[in-house]
XYZ file of N, CA and C in Angstrom:
618
model
N 40.843 137.798 75.120
C 40.315 137.608 73.767
C 39.155 138.568 73.546
N 39.185 139.392 72.497
C 38.158 140.387 72.235
C 36.941 139.742 71.595
N 35.769 140.271 71.960
C 34.527 139.779 71.390
C 33.748 140.964 70.840
N 32.883 140.742 69.884
C 32.047 141.805 69.354
C 30.681 141.235 69.037
N 29.686 142.107 68.993
C 28.310 141.685 68.727
C 27.829 142.329 67.447
N 26.988 141.644 66.709
C 26.414 142.178 65.487
C 25.263 143.104 65.832
N 25.087 144.108 65.012
C 24.010 145.061 65.261
C 22.656 144.428 65.025
N 22.595 143.494 64.115
C 21.332 142.816 63.815
C 21.475 141.330 64.072
N 20.378 140.687 64.359
C 20.384 139.251 64.599
C 20.535 138.518 63.275
N 21.439 137.534 63.166
C 21.588 136.776 61.919
C 20.367 135.915 61.664
N 20.024 135.745 60.409
C 18.884 134.913 60.054
C 19.212 133.441 60.296
N 18.203 132.607 60.551
C 18.442 131.174 60.813
C 19.254 130.498 59.724
N 18.975 130.807 58.441
C 19.709 130.174 57.350
C 21.174 130.554 57.402
N 21.446 131.831 57.688
C 22.837 132.283 57.778
C 23.551 131.601 58.926
N 22.832 131.405 60.037
C 23.434 130.739 61.191
C 23.772 129.295 60.858
N 22.870 128.629 60.115
C 23.134 127.237 59.753
C 24.339 127.136 58.825
N 24.427 128.088 57.875
C 25.563 128.080 56.968
C 26.864 128.317 57.723
N 26.810 129.249 58.675
C 28.011 129.531 59.464
C 28.423 128.313 60.258
N 27.406 127.569 60.767
C 27.724 126.371 61.526
C 28.369 125.309 60.668
N 27.871 125.167 59.431
C 28.457 124.188 58.516
C 29.869 124.569 58.133
N 30.092 125.860 57.884
C 31.438 126.296 57.528
C 32.396 126.089 58.681
N 31.877 126.241 59.903
C 32.736 126.091 61.072
C 33.276 124.688 61.224
N 32.583 123.720 60.627
C 33.052 122.337 60.722
C 34.292 122.108 59.866
N 34.444 122.919 58.826
C 35.509 122.669 57.857
C 36.642 123.684 57.938
N 36.389 124.848 58.539
C 37.403 125.892 58.591
C 37.654 126.283 60.039
N 38.877 126.050 60.511
C 39.231 126.390 61.882
C 39.819 127.797 61.917
N 39.405 128.579 62.915
C 39.952 129.919 63.061
C 41.396 129.823 63.528
N 42.200 130.882 63.305
C 43.590 130.863 63.790
C 43.670 130.585 65.281
N 42.706 131.137 66.050
C 42.721 130.920 67.496
C 42.519 129.445 67.826
N 41.545 128.807 67.133
C 41.288 127.385 67.379
C 42.487 126.543 66.976
N 43.151 126.929 65.877
C 44.327 126.183 65.432
C 45.451 126.287 66.451
N 45.647 127.489 67.013
C 46.673 127.674 68.041
C 46.351 126.842 69.277
N 45.065 126.760 69.614
C 44.664 125.950 70.771
C 44.977 124.477 70.533
N 44.716 124.005 69.305
C 45.019 122.612 68.971
C 46.506 122.334 69.079
N 47.316 123.262 68.578
C 48.765 123.076 68.620
C 49.270 123.091 70.054
N 48.724 124.012 70.865
C 49.148 124.086 72.263
C 48.748 122.824 73.010
N 47.520 122.347 72.733
C 47.056 121.122 73.375
C 47.912 119.936 72.974
N 48.316 119.890 71.694
C 49.147 118.792 71.205
C 50.505 118.798 71.898
N 51.108 119.986 72.043
C 52.418 120.075 72.698
C 52.320 119.702 74.173
N 51.208 120.107 74.816
C 51.007 119.725 76.208
C 50.831 118.229 76.317
N 50.137 117.644 75.337
C 49.929 116.202 75.316
C 51.252 115.459 75.204
N 52.172 115.955 74.379
C 53.482 115.329 74.245
C 54.290 115.461 75.519
N 53.944 116.463 76.329
C 54.712 116.685 77.547
C 54.424 115.696 78.645
N 53.369 114.889 78.490
C 53.020 113.910 79.518
C 53.397 112.526 79.021
N 54.362 111.915 79.649
C 54.834 110.605 79.228
C 55.125 109.772 80.463
N 54.449 108.646 80.593
C 54.625 107.748 81.739
C 54.339 108.448 83.058
N 53.353 109.345 83.055
C 52.968 109.993 84.289
C 53.873 111.118 84.709
N 54.959 111.359 83.994
C 55.883 112.424 84.363
C 55.774 113.576 83.408
N 56.182 114.757 83.853
C 56.141 115.930 83.006
C 57.449 116.045 82.244
N 57.371 116.010 80.939
C 58.561 116.096 80.104
C 58.320 117.157 79.043
N 59.204 118.121 78.918
C 59.065 119.153 77.908
C 59.558 118.602 76.582
N 58.648 118.518 75.604
C 59.031 117.919 74.334
C 58.266 118.564 73.188
N 58.972 119.164 72.260
C 58.379 119.708 71.054
C 58.233 118.577 70.026
N 57.321 118.740 69.057
C 57.129 117.695 68.046
C 58.414 117.267 67.352
N 59.270 118.236 66.976
C 60.507 117.882 66.283
C 61.432 117.085 67.188
N 61.452 117.443 68.487
C 62.270 116.692 69.440
C 61.762 115.263 69.567
N 60.439 115.107 69.481
C 59.859 113.763 69.549
C 60.261 112.944 68.328
N 60.265 113.580 67.153
C 60.680 112.889 65.929
C 62.138 112.469 66.022
N 62.995 113.373 66.520
C 64.418 113.055 66.671
C 64.618 111.885 67.631
N 63.824 111.861 68.678
C 63.930 110.773 69.654
C 63.585 109.431 69.009
N 62.544 109.427 68.178
C 62.147 108.188 67.513
C 63.190 107.736 66.503
N 63.813 108.687 65.810
C 64.859 108.331 64.853
C 66.052 107.710 65.566
N 66.404 108.267 66.720
C 67.535 107.733 67.482
C 67.251 106.323 67.983
N 65.994 106.043 68.310
C 65.635 104.710 68.812
C 65.568 103.672 67.694
N 65.540 104.140 66.434
C 65.458 103.214 65.306
C 64.050 102.756 64.991
N 63.042 103.342 65.662
C 61.659 102.918 65.446
C 60.981 103.668 64.305
N 61.533 104.804 63.915
C 60.951 105.566 62.811
C 61.641 105.171 61.513
N 60.999 104.287 60.767
C 61.546 103.806 59.502
C 60.890 104.553 58.348
N 61.675 104.951 57.378
C 61.142 105.705 56.243
C 61.333 104.948 54.931
N 61.394 103.624 55.017
C 61.482 102.778 53.834
C 60.501 101.623 53.974
N 60.292 100.888 52.888
C 59.410 99.738 52.919
C 60.202 98.450 53.090
N 59.640 97.517 53.851
C 60.315 96.239 54.097
C 59.817 95.200 53.095
N 60.684 94.806 52.168
C 60.353 93.796 51.159
C 61.495 92.792 51.081
N 61.175 91.528 51.256
C 62.198 90.489 51.176
C 63.263 90.612 52.249
N 62.879 91.127 53.417
C 63.831 91.263 54.517
C 64.762 92.452 54.394
N 64.510 93.347 53.437
C 65.372 94.516 53.244
C 64.525 95.787 53.237
N 65.077 96.854 53.823
C 64.414 98.155 53.800
C 64.803 98.864 52.510
N 63.814 99.185 51.675
C 64.104 99.772 50.365
C 63.193 100.972 50.094
N 63.604 101.799 49.125
C 62.789 102.915 48.653
C 61.873 102.428 47.532
N 60.966 103.287 47.106
C 60.128 102.961 45.952
C 61.014 102.817 44.721
N 60.642 101.938 43.825
C 61.468 101.678 42.645
C 61.663 102.926 41.787
N 60.649 103.800 41.755
C 60.776 105.022 40.959
C 61.231 106.221 41.789
N 61.504 105.990 43.074
C 62.010 107.058 43.931
C 60.963 108.007 44.474
N 59.682 107.792 44.147
C 58.632 108.694 44.623
C 58.415 108.543 46.129
N 58.045 109.650 46.775
C 57.800 109.638 48.216
C 56.494 110.366 48.539
N 56.018 110.147 49.751
C 54.827 110.816 50.277
C 55.212 111.484 51.591
N 54.804 112.720 51.775
C 55.076 113.414 53.029
C 54.012 113.056 54.062
N 54.465 112.687 55.255
C 53.560 112.392 56.362
C 53.553 113.610 57.272
N 52.379 114.224 57.437
C 52.277 115.449 58.219
C 51.582 115.209 59.551
N 52.001 115.962 60.544
C 51.337 115.964 61.835
C 50.043 116.763 61.686
N 48.869 116.144 61.868
C 47.609 116.860 61.652
C 47.365 117.983 62.647
N 48.030 117.963 63.793
C 47.830 118.995 64.804
C 48.655 120.240 64.529
N 49.827 120.072 63.945
C 50.723 121.209 63.725
C 51.003 121.488 62.259
N 50.751 120.503 61.396
C 51.063 120.664 59.984
C 52.513 120.393 59.650
N 53.329 120.083 60.654
C 54.749 119.810 60.425
C 54.926 118.478 59.700
N 55.940 118.408 58.860
C 56.264 117.162 58.166
C 57.067 116.267 59.104
N 56.533 115.085 59.384
C 57.213 114.139 60.271
C 58.296 113.393 59.513
N 57.945 112.920 58.323
C 58.896 112.140 57.526
C 58.379 112.022 56.101
N 59.227 111.559 55.218
C 58.852 111.239 53.843
C 59.029 109.739 53.655
N 57.969 109.078 53.219
C 57.992 107.625 53.065
C 57.816 107.276 51.587
N 58.283 106.100 51.158
C 58.187 105.724 49.746
C 56.748 105.559 49.278
N 56.480 106.053 48.081
C 55.163 105.889 47.451
C 55.238 104.647 46.563
N 54.885 103.511 47.128
C 55.028 102.244 46.421
C 53.751 101.877 45.679
N 53.919 101.191 44.566
C 52.780 100.850 43.725
C 52.636 99.367 43.475
N 52.174 99.027 42.272
C 51.853 97.639 41.936
C 53.076 96.727 41.983
N 54.193 97.159 41.426
C 55.378 96.298 41.371
C 55.903 95.971 42.761
N 55.987 96.996 43.613
C 56.475 96.755 44.971
C 55.520 95.845 45.740
N 54.212 96.075 45.543
C 53.211 95.253 46.236
C 53.294 93.794 45.793
N 53.435 93.576 44.497
C 53.545 92.211 43.969
C 54.768 91.502 44.533
N 55.891 92.197 44.578
C 57.115 91.592 45.108
C 57.004 91.319 46.605
N 56.330 92.201 47.333
C 56.153 92.004 48.774
C 55.294 90.772 49.045
N 54.221 90.602 48.273
C 53.346 89.436 48.437
C 54.089 88.152 48.081
N 54.858 88.181 47.001
C 55.625 86.996 46.589
C 56.647 86.616 47.647
N 57.312 87.620 48.212
C 58.310 87.359 49.246
C 57.671 86.743 50.486
N 56.510 87.282 50.892
C 55.812 86.745 52.061
C 55.345 85.315 51.807
N 54.877 85.048 50.598
C 54.411 83.701 50.244
C 55.559 82.696 50.300
N 56.713 83.074 49.768
C 57.866 82.171 49.769
C 58.398 81.940 51.180
N 58.358 82.981 52.007
C 58.847 82.856 53.381
C 57.950 81.949 54.210
N 56.657 81.927 53.906
C 55.728 81.123 54.686
C 56.051 79.638 54.599
N 56.684 79.219 53.524
C 57.036 77.803 53.374
C 57.947 77.344 54.506
N 58.967 78.154 54.823
C 59.881 77.790 55.912
C 59.228 78.023 57.271
N 58.377 79.058 57.373
C 57.695 79.345 58.636
C 56.764 78.201 59.031
N 56.075 77.619 58.062
C 55.121 76.555 58.361
C 55.798 75.269 58.820
N 57.098 75.151 58.573
C 57.826 73.953 58.993
C 58.310 74.048 60.439
N 58.207 75.231 61.039
C 58.603 75.378 62.441
C 57.587 74.682 63.335
N 58.042 74.214 64.483
C 57.124 73.593 65.435
C 56.250 74.665 66.073
N 55.155 74.232 66.694
C 54.258 75.177 67.362
C 54.992 75.947 68.451
N 55.894 75.266 69.147
C 56.664 75.920 70.206
C 57.578 77.001 69.642
N 58.200 76.722 68.505
C 59.097 77.704 67.882
C 58.321 78.920 67.381
N 57.163 78.675 66.791
C 56.342 79.797 66.329
C 55.856 80.628 67.509
N 55.520 79.948 68.595
C 55.074 80.649 69.797
C 56.170 81.557 70.348
N 57.409 81.077 70.349
C 58.525 81.883 70.851
C 58.753 83.122 69.988
N 58.597 82.974 68.676
C 58.768 84.123 67.771
C 57.713 85.189 68.044
N 56.465 84.749 68.189
C 55.390 85.695 68.453
C 55.554 86.346 69.823
N 56.002 85.559 70.790
C 56.192 86.103 72.134
C 57.302 87.148 72.144
N 58.361 86.906 71.394
C 59.455 87.873 71.306
C 58.962 89.165 70.669
N 58.131 89.036 69.650
C 57.548 90.209 68.994
C 56.715 91.007 69.999
N 55.898 90.298 70.781
C 55.074 90.954 71.801
C 55.942 91.684 72.822
N 56.981 91.025 73.308
C 57.867 91.632 74.308
C 58.544 92.887 73.766
N 58.924 92.874 72.488
C 59.559 94.045 71.879
C 58.578 95.218 71.799
N 57.330 94.926 71.465
C 56.324 95.988 71.395
C 56.114 96.618 72.764
N 55.973 95.790 73.788
C 55.736 96.300 75.136
C 56.940 97.086 75.651
N 58.138 96.625 75.353
C 59.336 97.325 75.833
C 59.503 98.689 75.166
N 58.912 98.862 73.980
C 58.985 100.149 73.268
C 57.603 100.803 73.182
N 56.744 100.470 74.121
C 55.357 100.934 74.063
C 55.244 102.457 74.019
N 56.021 103.146 74.833
C 55.903 104.601 74.905
C 56.356 105.267 73.606
N 57.427 104.767 73.012
C 57.902 105.344 71.754
C 56.932 105.049 70.609
N 56.359 103.851 70.595
C 55.388 103.513 69.555
C 54.127 104.369 69.691
N 53.709 104.607 70.936
C 52.553 105.477 71.172
C 52.855 106.906 70.731
N 54.072 107.342 70.975
C 54.493 108.676 70.548
C 54.431 108.801 69.028
N 54.827 107.754 68.333
C 54.784 107.748 66.871
C 53.344 107.841 66.371
N 52.430 107.120 67.018
C 51.016 107.168 66.641
C 50.455 108.571 66.851
N 50.789 109.180 67.979
C 50.306 110.530 68.281
C 50.834 111.549 67.281
N 52.099 111.435 66.917
C 52.677 112.352 65.938
C 51.989 112.224 64.585
N 51.666 111.001 64.195
C 51.082 110.758 62.874
C 49.599 111.090 62.825
N 48.869 110.824 63.924
C 47.419 110.970 63.910
C 46.916 112.168 64.709
N 47.743 112.686 65.628
C 47.319 113.824 66.431
C 46.419 113.460 67.597
N 46.252 112.165 67.883
C 45.373 111.758 68.969
C 46.092 111.889 70.313
N 45.347 111.909 71.438
C 45.975 112.003 72.762
C 46.949 110.851 73.002
N 48.030 111.152 73.689
C 49.061 110.148 73.935
C 48.527 108.979 74.754
N 47.655 109.282 75.719
C 47.094 108.206 76.544
C 46.288 107.230 75.686
N 45.570 107.763 74.705
C 44.802 106.900 73.806
C 45.734 106.056 72.934
N 46.848 106.640 72.516
C 47.823 105.894 71.708
C 48.449 104.767 72.517
N 48.734 105.027 73.792
C 49.287 103.982 74.662
C 48.315 102.813 74.770
N 47.032 103.136 74.904
C 46.023 102.084 74.971
C 45.927 101.303 73.677
N 46.109 101.993 72.557
C 46.044 101.332 71.252
C 47.195 100.347 71.073
N 48.394 100.731 71.524
C 49.552 99.832 71.425
C 49.326 98.586 72.275
N 48.867 98.787 73.503
C 48.630 97.650 74.402
C 47.531 96.741 73.860
N 46.491 97.348 73.298
C 45.377 96.575 72.740
C 45.846 95.715 71.571
N 46.616 96.303 70.666
C 47.118 95.544 69.522
C 48.074 94.442 69.933
N 48.945 94.748 70.909
C 49.917 93.756 71.368
C 49.230 92.567 72.034
N 48.068 92.799 72.630
C 47.351 91.722 73.315
C 46.955 90.614 72.345
N 46.673 90.955 71.097
C 46.331 89.941 70.105
C 47.542 89.058 69.796
N 48.710 89.679 69.713
C 49.930 88.906 69.452
C 50.211 87.969 70.620
N 50.016 88.466 71.841
C 50.222 87.629 73.025
C 49.256 86.443 73.017
N 48.010 86.692 72.643
C 47.019 85.617 72.615
C 47.431 84.511 71.648
N 47.821 84.895 70.432
C 48.172 83.884 69.433
C 49.508 83.221 69.736
N 50.376 83.915 70.482
C 51.620 83.278 70.918
C 51.315 82.109 71.846
N 50.318 82.275 72.698
C 49.924 81.198 73.604
C 49.042 80.176 72.894
N 48.219 80.657 71.969
C 47.321 79.755 71.245
C 48.093 78.766 70.387
N 49.260 79.180 69.894
C 50.075 78.292 69.050
C 50.456 77.017 69.786
N 50.585 77.107 71.108
C 50.969 75.927 71.900
C 49.765 75.072 72.274
N 48.565 75.543 71.972
C 47.357 74.804 72.355
C 46.708 74.109 71.164
N 47.460 73.954 70.088
C 46.913 73.277 68.908
C 47.200 71.781 69.027
N 46.193 71.024 69.394
C 46.358 69.583 69.584
C 45.590 68.815 68.500
N 46.073 67.617 68.217
C 45.345 66.750 67.298
C 44.160 66.110 68.013
N 43.200 65.642 67.259
C 42.007 65.006 67.821
C 41.839 63.604 67.237
N 41.311 62.692 68.068
C 40.962 61.342 67.604
C 39.442 61.244 67.589
N 38.908 60.966 66.419
C 37.456 60.926 66.250
C 36.997 59.472 66.130
N 35.907 59.174 66.798
C 35.360 57.809 66.734
C 34.952 57.481 65.300
N 35.489 56.357 64.748
C 35.191 55.994 63.351
C 33.922 55.154 63.256
N 33.534 54.906 62.051
C 32.365 54.046 61.817
C 32.777 52.589 61.638
N 34.099 52.324 61.535
C 34.620 50.963 61.381
C 35.489 50.652 62.597
N 35.350 49.449 63.159
C 36.012 49.103 64.417
C 37.530 49.175 64.350
N 38.137 48.737 63.241
C 39.591 48.661 63.185
C 40.237 49.930 62.609
N 39.509 51.031 62.621
C 40.051 52.289 62.094
C 40.018 53.377 63.176
N 40.907 54.350 63.018
C 40.917 55.525 63.882
C 41.094 56.762 63.009
N 40.322 57.779 63.274
C 40.429 59.035 62.534
C 41.213 60.041 63.379
N 42.341 60.449 62.857
C 43.219 61.360 63.593
C 43.300 62.696 62.857
N 42.994 63.785 63.550
C 43.030 65.133 62.973
C 44.324 65.816 63.396
N 45.124 66.207 62.423
C 46.392 66.890 62.678
C 46.283 68.336 62.202
N 46.558 69.287 63.082
C 46.487 70.711 62.744
C 47.895 71.256 62.545
N 48.121 71.845 61.406
C 49.443 72.389 61.125
C 49.328 73.566 60.158
N 50.370 74.396 60.158
C 50.387 75.534 59.241
C 50.564 75.031 57.824
N 49.750 75.531 56.905
C 49.833 75.100 55.507
C 49.879 76.321 54.606
N 50.303 76.105 53.387
C 50.350 77.196 52.417
C 48.978 77.427 51.825
């Protein structure tokens, strides 16, 4: 890499301005370094060396069925009602990963209504049944941990190891509540009247 020196020393103000500009504008060399680092990062998966370009990673996720490009409303994967989409770009390479629906007020309202209506049947399940559902969700996340981490890295450009930690961290909350669902017990509280008993029942409500 060639270097050159200025004939005169830059003034302090000019140096400060150059430093500020450097925060917002990356040189071609720095951009190439970021892209090379990103590709090297994709090459490390589960401790093994795997040669993988960003597009190959996207294809792998599509084949696994984990890369969805529609919105889930009412149990169905759908596009935006007006057909508008948003391009999701890889911040490290600038490549387009996918196009996802640009949903607005109508889609959001319908999604909330659908979730509200579904909760009625969900709240009628026993604590054990709800626990099994959450546990299955947790197991699915862990079984696809590497692919989910790959998706995070493609979308955000962060190191793959950090993405793996993020998946495990998020899944831990689901595991906790899967077990917590089975620990919801009723309580008997001492009353102020001898022939009465106060019983507290905990259940899912709307």
